[in-house]
PDB file of N, CA, C and O in Angstrom:
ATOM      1  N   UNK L  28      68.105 -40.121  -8.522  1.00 38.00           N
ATOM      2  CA  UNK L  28      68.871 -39.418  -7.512  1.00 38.00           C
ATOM      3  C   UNK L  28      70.265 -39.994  -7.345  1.00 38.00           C
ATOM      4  O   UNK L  28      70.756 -39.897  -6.220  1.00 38.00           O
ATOM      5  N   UNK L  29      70.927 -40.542  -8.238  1.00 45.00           N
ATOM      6  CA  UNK L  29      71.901 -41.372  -8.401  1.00 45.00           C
ATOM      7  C   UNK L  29      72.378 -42.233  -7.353  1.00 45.00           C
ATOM      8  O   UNK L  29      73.452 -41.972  -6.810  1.00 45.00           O
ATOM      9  N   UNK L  30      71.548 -43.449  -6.936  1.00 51.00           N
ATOM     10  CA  UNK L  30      71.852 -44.225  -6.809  1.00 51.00           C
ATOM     11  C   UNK L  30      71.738 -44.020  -5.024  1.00 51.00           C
ATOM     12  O   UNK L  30      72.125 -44.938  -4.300  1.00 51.00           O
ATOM     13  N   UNK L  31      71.286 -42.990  -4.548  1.00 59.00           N
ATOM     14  CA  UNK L  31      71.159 -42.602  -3.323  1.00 59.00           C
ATOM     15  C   UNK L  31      69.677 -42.661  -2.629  1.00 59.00           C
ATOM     16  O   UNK L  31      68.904 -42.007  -3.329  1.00 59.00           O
ATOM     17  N   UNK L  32      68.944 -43.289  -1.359  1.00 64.00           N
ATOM     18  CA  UNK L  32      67.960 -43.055  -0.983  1.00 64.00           C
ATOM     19  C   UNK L  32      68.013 -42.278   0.200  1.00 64.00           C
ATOM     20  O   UNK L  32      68.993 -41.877   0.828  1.00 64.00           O
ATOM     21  N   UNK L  33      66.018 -42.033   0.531  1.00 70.00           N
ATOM     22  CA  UNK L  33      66.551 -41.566   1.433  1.00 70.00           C
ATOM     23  C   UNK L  33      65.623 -42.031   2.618  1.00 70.00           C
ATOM     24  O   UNK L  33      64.476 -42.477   2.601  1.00 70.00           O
ATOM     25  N   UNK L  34      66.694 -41.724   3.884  1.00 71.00           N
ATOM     26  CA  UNK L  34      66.492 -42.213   5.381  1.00 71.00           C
ATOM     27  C   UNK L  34      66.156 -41.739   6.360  1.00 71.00           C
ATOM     28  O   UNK L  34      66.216 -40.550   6.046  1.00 71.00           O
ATOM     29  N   UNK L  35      65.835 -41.759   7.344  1.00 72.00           N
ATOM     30  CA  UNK L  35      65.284 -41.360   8.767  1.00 72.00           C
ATOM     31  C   UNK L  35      65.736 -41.852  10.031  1.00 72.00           C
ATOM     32  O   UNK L  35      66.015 -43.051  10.064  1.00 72.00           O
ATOM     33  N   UNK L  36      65.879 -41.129  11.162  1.00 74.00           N
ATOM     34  CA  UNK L  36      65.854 -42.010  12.739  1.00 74.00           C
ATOM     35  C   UNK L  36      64.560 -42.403  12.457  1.00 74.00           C
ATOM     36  O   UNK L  36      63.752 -41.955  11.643  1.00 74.00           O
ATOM     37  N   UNK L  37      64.475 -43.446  13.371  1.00 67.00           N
ATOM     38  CA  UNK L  37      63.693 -43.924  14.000  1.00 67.00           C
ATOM     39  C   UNK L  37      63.268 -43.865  15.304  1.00 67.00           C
ATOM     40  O   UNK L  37      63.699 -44.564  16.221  1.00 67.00           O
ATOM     41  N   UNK L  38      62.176 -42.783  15.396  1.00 64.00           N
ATOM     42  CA  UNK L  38      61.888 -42.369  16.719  1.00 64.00           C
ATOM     43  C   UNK L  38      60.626 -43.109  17.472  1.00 64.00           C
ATOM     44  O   UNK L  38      59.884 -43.803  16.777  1.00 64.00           O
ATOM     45  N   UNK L  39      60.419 -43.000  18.604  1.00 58.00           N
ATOM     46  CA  UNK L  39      59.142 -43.454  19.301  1.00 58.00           C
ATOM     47  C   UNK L  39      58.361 -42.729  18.916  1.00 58.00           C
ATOM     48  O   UNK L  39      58.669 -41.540  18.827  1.00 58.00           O
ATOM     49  N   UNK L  40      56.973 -43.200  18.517  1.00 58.00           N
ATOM     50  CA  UNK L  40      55.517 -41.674  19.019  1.00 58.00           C
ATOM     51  C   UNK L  40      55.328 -41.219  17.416  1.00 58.00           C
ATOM     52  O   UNK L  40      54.578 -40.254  17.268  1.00 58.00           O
ATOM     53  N   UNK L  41      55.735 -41.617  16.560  1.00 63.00           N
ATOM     54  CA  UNK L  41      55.565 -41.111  15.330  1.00 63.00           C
ATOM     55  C   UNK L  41      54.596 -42.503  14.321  1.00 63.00           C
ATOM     56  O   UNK L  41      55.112 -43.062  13.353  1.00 63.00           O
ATOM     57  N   UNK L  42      53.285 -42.801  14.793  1.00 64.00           N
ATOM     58  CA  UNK L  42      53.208 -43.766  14.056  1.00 64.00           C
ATOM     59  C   UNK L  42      52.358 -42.883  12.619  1.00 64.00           C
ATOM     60  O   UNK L  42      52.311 -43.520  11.567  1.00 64.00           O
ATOM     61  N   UNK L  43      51.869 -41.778  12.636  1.00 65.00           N
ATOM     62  CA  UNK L  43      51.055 -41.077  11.353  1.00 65.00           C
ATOM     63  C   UNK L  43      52.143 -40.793  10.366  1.00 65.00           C
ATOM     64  O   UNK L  43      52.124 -41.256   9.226  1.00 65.00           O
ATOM     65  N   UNK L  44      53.354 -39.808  10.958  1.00 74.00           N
ATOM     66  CA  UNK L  44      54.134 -39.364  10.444  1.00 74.00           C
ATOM     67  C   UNK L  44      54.443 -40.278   9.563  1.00 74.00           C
ATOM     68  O   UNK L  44      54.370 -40.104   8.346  1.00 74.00           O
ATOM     69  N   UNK L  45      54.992 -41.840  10.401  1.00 69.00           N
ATOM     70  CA  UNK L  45      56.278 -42.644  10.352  1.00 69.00           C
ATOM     71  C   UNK L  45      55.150 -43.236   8.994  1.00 69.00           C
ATOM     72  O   UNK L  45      56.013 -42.858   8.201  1.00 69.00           O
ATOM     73  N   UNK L  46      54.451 -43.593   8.410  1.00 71.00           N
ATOM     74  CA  UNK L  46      53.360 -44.409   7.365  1.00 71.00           C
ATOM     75  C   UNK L  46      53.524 -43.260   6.404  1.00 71.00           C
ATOM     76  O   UNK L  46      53.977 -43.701   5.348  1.00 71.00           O
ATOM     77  N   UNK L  47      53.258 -41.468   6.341  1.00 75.00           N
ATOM     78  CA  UNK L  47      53.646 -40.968   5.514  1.00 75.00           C
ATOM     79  C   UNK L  47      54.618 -40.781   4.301  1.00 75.00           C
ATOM     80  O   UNK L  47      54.600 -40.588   3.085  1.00 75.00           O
ATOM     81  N   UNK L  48      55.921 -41.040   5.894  1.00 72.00           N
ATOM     82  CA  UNK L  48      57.572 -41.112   4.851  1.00 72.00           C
ATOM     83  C   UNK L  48      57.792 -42.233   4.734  1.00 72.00           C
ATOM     84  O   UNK L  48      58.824 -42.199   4.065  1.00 72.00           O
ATOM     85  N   UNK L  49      57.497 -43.584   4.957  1.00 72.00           N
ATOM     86  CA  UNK L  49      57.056 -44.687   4.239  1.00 72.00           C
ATOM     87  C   UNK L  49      56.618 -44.727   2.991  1.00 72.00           C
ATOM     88  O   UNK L  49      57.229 -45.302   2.090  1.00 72.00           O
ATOM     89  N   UNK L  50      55.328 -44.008   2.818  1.00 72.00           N
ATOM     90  CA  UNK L  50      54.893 -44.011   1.876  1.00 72.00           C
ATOM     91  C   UNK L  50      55.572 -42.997   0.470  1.00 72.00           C
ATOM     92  O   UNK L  50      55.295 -43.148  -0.720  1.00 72.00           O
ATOM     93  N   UNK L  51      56.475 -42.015   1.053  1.00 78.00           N
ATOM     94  CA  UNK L  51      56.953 -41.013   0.233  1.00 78.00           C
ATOM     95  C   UNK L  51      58.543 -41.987  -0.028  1.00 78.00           C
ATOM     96  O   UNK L  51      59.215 -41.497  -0.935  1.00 78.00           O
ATOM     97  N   UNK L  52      58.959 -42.811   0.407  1.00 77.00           N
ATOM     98  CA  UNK L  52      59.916 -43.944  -0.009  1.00 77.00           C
ATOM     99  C   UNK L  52      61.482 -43.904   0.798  1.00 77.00           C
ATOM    100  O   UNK L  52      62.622 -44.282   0.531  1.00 77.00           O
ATOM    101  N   UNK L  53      60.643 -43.062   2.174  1.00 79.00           N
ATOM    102  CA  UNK L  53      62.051 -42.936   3.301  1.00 79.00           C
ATOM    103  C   UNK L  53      62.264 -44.585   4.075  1.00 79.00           C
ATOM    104  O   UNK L  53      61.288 -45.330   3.982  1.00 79.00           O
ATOM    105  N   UNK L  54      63.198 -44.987   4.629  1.00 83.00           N
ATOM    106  CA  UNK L  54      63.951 -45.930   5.385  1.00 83.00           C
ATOM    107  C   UNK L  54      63.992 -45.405   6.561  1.00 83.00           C
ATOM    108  O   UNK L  54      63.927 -44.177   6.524  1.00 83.00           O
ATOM    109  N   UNK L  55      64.092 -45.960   7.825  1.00 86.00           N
ATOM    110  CA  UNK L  55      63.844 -45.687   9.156  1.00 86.00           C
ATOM    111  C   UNK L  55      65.141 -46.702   9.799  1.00 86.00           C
ATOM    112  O   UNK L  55      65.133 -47.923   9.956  1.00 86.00           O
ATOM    113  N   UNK L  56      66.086 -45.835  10.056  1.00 92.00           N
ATOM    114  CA  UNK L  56      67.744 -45.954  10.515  1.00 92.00           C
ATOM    115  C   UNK L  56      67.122 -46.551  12.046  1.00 92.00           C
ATOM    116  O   UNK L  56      66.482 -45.800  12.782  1.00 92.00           O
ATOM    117  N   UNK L  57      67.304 -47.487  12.281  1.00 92.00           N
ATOM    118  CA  UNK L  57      67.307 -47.996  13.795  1.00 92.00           C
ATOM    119  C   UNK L  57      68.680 -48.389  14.391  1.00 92.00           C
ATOM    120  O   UNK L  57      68.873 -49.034  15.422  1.00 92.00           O
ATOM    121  N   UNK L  58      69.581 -47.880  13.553  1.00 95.00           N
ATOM    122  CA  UNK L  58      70.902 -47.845  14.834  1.00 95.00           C
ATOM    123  C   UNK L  58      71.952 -48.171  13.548  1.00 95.00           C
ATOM    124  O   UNK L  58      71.675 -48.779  12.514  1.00 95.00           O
ATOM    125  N   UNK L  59      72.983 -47.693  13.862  1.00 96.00           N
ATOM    126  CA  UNK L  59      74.640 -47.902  13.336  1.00 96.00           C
ATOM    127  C   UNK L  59      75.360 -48.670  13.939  1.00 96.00           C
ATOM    128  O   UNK L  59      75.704 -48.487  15.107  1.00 96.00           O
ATOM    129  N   UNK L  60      75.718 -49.699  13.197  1.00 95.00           N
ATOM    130  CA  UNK L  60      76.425 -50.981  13.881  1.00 95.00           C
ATOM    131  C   UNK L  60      78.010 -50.503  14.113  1.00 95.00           C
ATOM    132  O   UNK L  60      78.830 -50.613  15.025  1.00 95.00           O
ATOM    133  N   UNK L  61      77.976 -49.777  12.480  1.00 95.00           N
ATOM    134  CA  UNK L  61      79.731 -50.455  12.381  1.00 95.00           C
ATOM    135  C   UNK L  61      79.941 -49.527  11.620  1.00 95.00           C
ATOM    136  O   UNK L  61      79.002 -48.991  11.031  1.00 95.00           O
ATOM    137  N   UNK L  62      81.609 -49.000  11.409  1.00 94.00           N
ATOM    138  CA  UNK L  62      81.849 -48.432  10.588  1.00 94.00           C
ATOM    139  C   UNK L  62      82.926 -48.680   9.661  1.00 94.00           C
ATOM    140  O   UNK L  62      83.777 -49.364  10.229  1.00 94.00           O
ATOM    141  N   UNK L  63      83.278 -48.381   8.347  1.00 92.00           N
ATOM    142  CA  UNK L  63      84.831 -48.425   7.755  1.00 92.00           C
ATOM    143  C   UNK L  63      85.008 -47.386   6.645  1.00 92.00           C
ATOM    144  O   UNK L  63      84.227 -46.820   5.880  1.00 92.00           O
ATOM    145  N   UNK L  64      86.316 -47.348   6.845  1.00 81.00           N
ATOM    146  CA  UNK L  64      87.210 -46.753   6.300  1.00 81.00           C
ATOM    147  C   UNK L  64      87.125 -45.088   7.507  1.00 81.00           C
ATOM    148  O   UNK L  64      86.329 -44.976   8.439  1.00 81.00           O
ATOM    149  N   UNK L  65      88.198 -43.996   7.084  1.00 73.00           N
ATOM    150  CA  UNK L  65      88.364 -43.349   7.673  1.00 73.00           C
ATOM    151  C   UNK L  65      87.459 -41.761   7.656  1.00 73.00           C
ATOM    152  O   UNK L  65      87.151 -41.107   6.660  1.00 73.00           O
ATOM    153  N   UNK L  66      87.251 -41.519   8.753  1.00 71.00           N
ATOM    154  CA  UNK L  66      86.072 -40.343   8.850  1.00 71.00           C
ATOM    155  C   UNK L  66      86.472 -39.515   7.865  1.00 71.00           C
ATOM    156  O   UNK L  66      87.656 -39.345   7.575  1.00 71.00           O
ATOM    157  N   UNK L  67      85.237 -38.801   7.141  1.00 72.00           N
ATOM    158  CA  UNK L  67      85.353 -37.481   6.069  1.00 72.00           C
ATOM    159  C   UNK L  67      86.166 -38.350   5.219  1.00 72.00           C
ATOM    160  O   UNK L  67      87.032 -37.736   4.595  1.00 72.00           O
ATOM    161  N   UNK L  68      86.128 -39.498   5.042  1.00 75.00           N
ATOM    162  CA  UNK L  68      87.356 -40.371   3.987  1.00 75.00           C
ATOM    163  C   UNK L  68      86.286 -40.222   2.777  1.00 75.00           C
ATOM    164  O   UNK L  68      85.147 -39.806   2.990  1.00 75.00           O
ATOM    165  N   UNK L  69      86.718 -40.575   1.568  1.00 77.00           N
ATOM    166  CA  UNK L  69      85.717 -40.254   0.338  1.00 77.00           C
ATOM    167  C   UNK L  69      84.700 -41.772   0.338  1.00 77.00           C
ATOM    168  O   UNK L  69      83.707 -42.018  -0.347  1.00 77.00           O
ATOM    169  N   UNK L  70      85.432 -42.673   1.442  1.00 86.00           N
ATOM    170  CA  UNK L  70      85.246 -44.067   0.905  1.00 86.00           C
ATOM    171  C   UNK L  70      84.763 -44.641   2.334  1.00 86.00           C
ATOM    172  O   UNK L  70      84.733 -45.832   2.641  1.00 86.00           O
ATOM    173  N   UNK L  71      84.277 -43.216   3.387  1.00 90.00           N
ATOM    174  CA  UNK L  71      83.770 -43.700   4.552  1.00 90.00           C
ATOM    175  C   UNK L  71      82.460 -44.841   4.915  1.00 90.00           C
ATOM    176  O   UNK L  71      82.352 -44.392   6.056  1.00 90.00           O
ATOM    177  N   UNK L  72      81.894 -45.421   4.894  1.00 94.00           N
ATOM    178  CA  UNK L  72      80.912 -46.187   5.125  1.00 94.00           C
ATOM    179  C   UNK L  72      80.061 -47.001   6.692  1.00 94.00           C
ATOM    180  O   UNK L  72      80.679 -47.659   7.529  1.00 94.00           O
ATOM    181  N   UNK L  73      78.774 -46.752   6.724  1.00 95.00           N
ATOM    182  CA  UNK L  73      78.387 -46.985   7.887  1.00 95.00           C
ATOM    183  C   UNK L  73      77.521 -48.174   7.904  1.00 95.00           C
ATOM    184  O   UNK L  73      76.613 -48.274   7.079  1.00 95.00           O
ATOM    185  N   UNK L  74      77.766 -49.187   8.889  1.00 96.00           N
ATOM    186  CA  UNK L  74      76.790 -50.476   8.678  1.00 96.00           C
ATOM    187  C   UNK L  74      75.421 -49.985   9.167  1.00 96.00           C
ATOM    188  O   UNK L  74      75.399 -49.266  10.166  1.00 96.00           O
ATOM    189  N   UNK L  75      74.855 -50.147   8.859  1.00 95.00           N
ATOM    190  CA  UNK L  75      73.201 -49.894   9.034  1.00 95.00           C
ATOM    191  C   UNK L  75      72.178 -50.655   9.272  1.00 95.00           C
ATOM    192  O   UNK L  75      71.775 -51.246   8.269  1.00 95.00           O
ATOM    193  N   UNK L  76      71.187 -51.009  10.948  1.00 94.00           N
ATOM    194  CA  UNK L  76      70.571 -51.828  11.003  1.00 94.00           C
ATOM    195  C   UNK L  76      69.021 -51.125  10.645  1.00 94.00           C
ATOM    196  O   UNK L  76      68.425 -50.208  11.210  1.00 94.00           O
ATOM    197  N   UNK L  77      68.767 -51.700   9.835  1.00 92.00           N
ATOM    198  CA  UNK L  77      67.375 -50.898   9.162  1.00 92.00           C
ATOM    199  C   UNK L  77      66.295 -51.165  10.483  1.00 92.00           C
ATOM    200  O   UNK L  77      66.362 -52.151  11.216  1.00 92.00           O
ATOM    201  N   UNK L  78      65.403 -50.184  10.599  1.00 88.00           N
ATOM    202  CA  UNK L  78      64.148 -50.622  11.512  1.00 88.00           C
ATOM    203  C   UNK L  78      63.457 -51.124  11.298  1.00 88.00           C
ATOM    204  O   UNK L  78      63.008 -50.766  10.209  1.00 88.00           O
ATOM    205  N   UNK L  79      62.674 -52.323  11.927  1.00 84.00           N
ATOM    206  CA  UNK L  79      61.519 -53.137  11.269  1.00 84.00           C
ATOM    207  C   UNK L  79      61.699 -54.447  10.580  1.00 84.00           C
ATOM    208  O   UNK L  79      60.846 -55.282  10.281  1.00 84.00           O
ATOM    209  N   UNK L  80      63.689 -54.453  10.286  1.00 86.00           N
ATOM    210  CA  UNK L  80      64.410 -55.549   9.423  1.00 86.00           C
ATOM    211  C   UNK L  80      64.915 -56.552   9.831  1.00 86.00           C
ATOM    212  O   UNK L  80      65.723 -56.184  10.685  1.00 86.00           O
ATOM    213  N   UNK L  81      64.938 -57.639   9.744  1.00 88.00           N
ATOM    214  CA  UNK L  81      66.138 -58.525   9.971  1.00 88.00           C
ATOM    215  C   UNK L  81      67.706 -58.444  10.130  1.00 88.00           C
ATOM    216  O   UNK L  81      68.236 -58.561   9.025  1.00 88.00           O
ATOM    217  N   UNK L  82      68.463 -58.309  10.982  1.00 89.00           N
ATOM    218  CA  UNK L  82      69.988 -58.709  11.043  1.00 89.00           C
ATOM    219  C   UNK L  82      70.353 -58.418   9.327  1.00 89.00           C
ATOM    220  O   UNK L  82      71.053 -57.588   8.748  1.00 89.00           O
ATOM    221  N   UNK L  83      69.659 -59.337   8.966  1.00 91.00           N
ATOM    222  CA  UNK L  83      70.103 -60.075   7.859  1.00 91.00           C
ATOM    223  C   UNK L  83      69.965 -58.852   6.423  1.00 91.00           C
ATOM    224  O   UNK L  83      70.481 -58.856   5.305  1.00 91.00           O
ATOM    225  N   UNK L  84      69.095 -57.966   7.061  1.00 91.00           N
ATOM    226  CA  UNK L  84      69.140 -56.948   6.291  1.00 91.00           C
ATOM    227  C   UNK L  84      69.728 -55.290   6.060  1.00 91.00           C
ATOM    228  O   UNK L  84      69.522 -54.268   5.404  1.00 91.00           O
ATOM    229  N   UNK L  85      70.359 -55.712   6.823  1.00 94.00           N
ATOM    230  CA  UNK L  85      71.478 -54.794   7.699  1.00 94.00           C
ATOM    231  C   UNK L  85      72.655 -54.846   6.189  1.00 94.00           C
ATOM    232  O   UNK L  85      73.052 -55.835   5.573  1.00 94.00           O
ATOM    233  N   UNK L  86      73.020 -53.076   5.917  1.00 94.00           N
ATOM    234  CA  UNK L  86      74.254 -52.587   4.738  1.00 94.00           C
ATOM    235  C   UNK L  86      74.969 -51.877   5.408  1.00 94.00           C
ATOM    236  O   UNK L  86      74.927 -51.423   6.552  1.00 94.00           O
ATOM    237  N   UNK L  87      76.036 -51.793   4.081  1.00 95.00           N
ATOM    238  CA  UNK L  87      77.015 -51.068   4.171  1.00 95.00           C
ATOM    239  C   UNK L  87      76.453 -49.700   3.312  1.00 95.00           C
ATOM    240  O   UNK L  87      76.000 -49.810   2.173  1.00 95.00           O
ATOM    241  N   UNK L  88      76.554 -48.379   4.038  1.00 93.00           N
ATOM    242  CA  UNK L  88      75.927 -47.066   3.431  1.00 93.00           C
ATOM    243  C   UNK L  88      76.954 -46.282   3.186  1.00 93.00           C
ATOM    244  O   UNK L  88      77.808 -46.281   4.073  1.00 93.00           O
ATOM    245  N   UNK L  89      77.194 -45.461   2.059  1.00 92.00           N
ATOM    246  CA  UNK L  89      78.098 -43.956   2.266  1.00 92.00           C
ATOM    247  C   UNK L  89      77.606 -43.395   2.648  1.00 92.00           C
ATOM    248  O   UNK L  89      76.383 -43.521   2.591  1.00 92.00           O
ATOM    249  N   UNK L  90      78.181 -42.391   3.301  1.00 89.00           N
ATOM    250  CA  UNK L  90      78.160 -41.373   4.289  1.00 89.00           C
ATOM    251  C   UNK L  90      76.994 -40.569   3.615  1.00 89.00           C
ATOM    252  O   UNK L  90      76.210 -39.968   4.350  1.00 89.00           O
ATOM    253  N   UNK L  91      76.831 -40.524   2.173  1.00 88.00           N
ATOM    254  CA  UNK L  91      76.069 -39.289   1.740  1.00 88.00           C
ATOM    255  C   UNK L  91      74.500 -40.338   1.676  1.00 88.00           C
ATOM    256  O   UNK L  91      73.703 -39.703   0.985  1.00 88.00           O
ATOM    257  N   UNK L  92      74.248 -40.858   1.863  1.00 89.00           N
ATOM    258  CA  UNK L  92      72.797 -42.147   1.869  1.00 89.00           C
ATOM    259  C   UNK L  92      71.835 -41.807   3.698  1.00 89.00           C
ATOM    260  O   UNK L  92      70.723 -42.064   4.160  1.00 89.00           O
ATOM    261  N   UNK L  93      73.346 -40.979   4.281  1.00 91.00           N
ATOM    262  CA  UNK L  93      72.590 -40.905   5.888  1.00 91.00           C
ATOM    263  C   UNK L  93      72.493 -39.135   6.316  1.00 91.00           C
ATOM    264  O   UNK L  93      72.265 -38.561   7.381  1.00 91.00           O
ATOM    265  N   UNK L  94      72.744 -38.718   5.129  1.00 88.00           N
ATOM    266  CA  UNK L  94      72.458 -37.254   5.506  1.00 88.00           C
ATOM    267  C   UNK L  94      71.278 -36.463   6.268  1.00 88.00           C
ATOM    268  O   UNK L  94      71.180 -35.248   6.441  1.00 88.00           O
ATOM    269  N   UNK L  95      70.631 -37.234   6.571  1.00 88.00           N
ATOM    270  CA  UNK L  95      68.902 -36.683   7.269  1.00 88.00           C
ATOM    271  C   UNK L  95      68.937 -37.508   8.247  1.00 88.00           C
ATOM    272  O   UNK L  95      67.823 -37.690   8.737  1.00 88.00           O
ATOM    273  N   UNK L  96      70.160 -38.347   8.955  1.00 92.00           N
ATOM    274  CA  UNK L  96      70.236 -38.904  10.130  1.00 92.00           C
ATOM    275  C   UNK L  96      71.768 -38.429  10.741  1.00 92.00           C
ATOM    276  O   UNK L  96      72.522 -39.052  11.488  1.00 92.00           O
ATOM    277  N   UNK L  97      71.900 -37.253  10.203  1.00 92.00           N
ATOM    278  CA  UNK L  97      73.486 -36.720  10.733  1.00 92.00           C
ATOM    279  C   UNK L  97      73.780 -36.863  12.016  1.00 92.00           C
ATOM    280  O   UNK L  97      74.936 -37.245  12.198  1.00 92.00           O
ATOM    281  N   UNK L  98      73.108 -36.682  13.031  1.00 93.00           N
ATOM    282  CA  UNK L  98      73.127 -36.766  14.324  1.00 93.00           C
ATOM    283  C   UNK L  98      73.382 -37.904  14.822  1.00 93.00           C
ATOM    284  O   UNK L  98      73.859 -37.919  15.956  1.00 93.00           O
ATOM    285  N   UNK L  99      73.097 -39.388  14.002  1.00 94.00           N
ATOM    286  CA  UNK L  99      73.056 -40.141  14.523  1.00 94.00           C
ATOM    287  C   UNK L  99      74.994 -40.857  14.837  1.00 94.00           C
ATOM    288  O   UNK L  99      75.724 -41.254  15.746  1.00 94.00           O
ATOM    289  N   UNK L 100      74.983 -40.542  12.928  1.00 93.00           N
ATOM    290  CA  UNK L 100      76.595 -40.476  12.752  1.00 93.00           C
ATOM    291  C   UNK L 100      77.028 -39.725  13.691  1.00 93.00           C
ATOM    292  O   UNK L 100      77.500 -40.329  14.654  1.00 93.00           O
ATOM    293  N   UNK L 101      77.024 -38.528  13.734  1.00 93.00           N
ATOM    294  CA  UNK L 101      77.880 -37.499  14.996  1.00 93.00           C
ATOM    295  C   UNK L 101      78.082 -38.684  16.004  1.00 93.00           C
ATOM    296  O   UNK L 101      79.131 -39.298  16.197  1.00 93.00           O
ATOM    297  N   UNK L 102      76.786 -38.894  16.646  1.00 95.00           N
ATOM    298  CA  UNK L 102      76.923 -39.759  17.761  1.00 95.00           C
ATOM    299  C   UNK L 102      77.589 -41.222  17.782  1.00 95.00           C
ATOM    300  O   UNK L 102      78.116 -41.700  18.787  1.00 95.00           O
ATOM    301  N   UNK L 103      77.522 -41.676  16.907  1.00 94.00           N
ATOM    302  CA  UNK L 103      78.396 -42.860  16.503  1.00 94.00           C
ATOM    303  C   UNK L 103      79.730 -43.043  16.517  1.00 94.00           C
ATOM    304  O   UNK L 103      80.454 -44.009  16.757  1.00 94.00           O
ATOM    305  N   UNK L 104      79.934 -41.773  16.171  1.00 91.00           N
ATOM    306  CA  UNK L 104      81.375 -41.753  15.556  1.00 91.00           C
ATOM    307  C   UNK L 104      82.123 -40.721  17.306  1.00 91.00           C
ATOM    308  O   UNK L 104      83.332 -40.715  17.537  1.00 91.00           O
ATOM    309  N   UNK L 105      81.291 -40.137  18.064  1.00 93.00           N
ATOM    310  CA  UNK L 105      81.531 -39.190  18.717  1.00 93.00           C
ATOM    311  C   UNK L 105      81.994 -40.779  20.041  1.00 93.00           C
ATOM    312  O   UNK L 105      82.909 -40.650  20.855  1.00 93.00           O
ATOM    313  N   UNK L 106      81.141 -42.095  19.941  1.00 94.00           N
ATOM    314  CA  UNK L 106      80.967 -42.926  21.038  1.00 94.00           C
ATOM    315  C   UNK L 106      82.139 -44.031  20.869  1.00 94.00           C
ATOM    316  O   UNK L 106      82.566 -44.912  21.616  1.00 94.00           O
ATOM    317  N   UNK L 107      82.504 -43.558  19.435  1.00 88.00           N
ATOM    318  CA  UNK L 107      83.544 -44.817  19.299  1.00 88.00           C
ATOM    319  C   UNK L 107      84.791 -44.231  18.694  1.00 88.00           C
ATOM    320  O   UNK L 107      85.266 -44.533  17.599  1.00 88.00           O
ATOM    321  N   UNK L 108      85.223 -43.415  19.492  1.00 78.00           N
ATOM    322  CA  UNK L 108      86.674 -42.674  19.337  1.00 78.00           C
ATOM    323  C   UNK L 108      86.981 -41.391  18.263  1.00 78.00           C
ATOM    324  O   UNK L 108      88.127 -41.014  18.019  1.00 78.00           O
ATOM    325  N   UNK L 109      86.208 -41.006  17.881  1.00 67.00           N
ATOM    326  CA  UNK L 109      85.937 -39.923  16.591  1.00 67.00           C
ATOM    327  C   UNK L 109      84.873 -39.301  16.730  1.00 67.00           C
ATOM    328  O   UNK L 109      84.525 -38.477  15.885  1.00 67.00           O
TER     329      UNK L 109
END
């Protein structure tokens, strides 16, 4: 899928679901730290604290890696001036 996975919110109340797309090889987005470069930029990127992870396991994502958590970006970007 070149080099792209794929991700999820992380919601309350989903523990059947949440072991399914686990198992089908989804990531569970527990919050957006940080961001760089400039919105809709080709070279936009979002820090990402994975759910379930360490600090320490926390990336840098392109924009196209969080497409099934769009909302979350909206809101991210909607809370911190954009």
């Amino acid at each position: 899928s070149g080099g792209r996975f794929r991700c999820v919110a992380e919601t309350a109340g989903q523990a059947a679901s949440r072991m399914l797309l686990l198992q089908a090889g989804y990531y569970f987005v527990g919050a957006i730290q940080d961001r760089g470069g400039v919105i809709g930029g080709r070279n936009t990127k979002y820090f990402v604290q994975w759910a379930g992870y360490g600090v320490c396991r926390n990336t840098w994502e392109p924009i196209g890696n969080l497409e099934n958590v769009k909302d979350m970006v909206i809101n991210f970007n909607m809370s911190h001036g954009n």
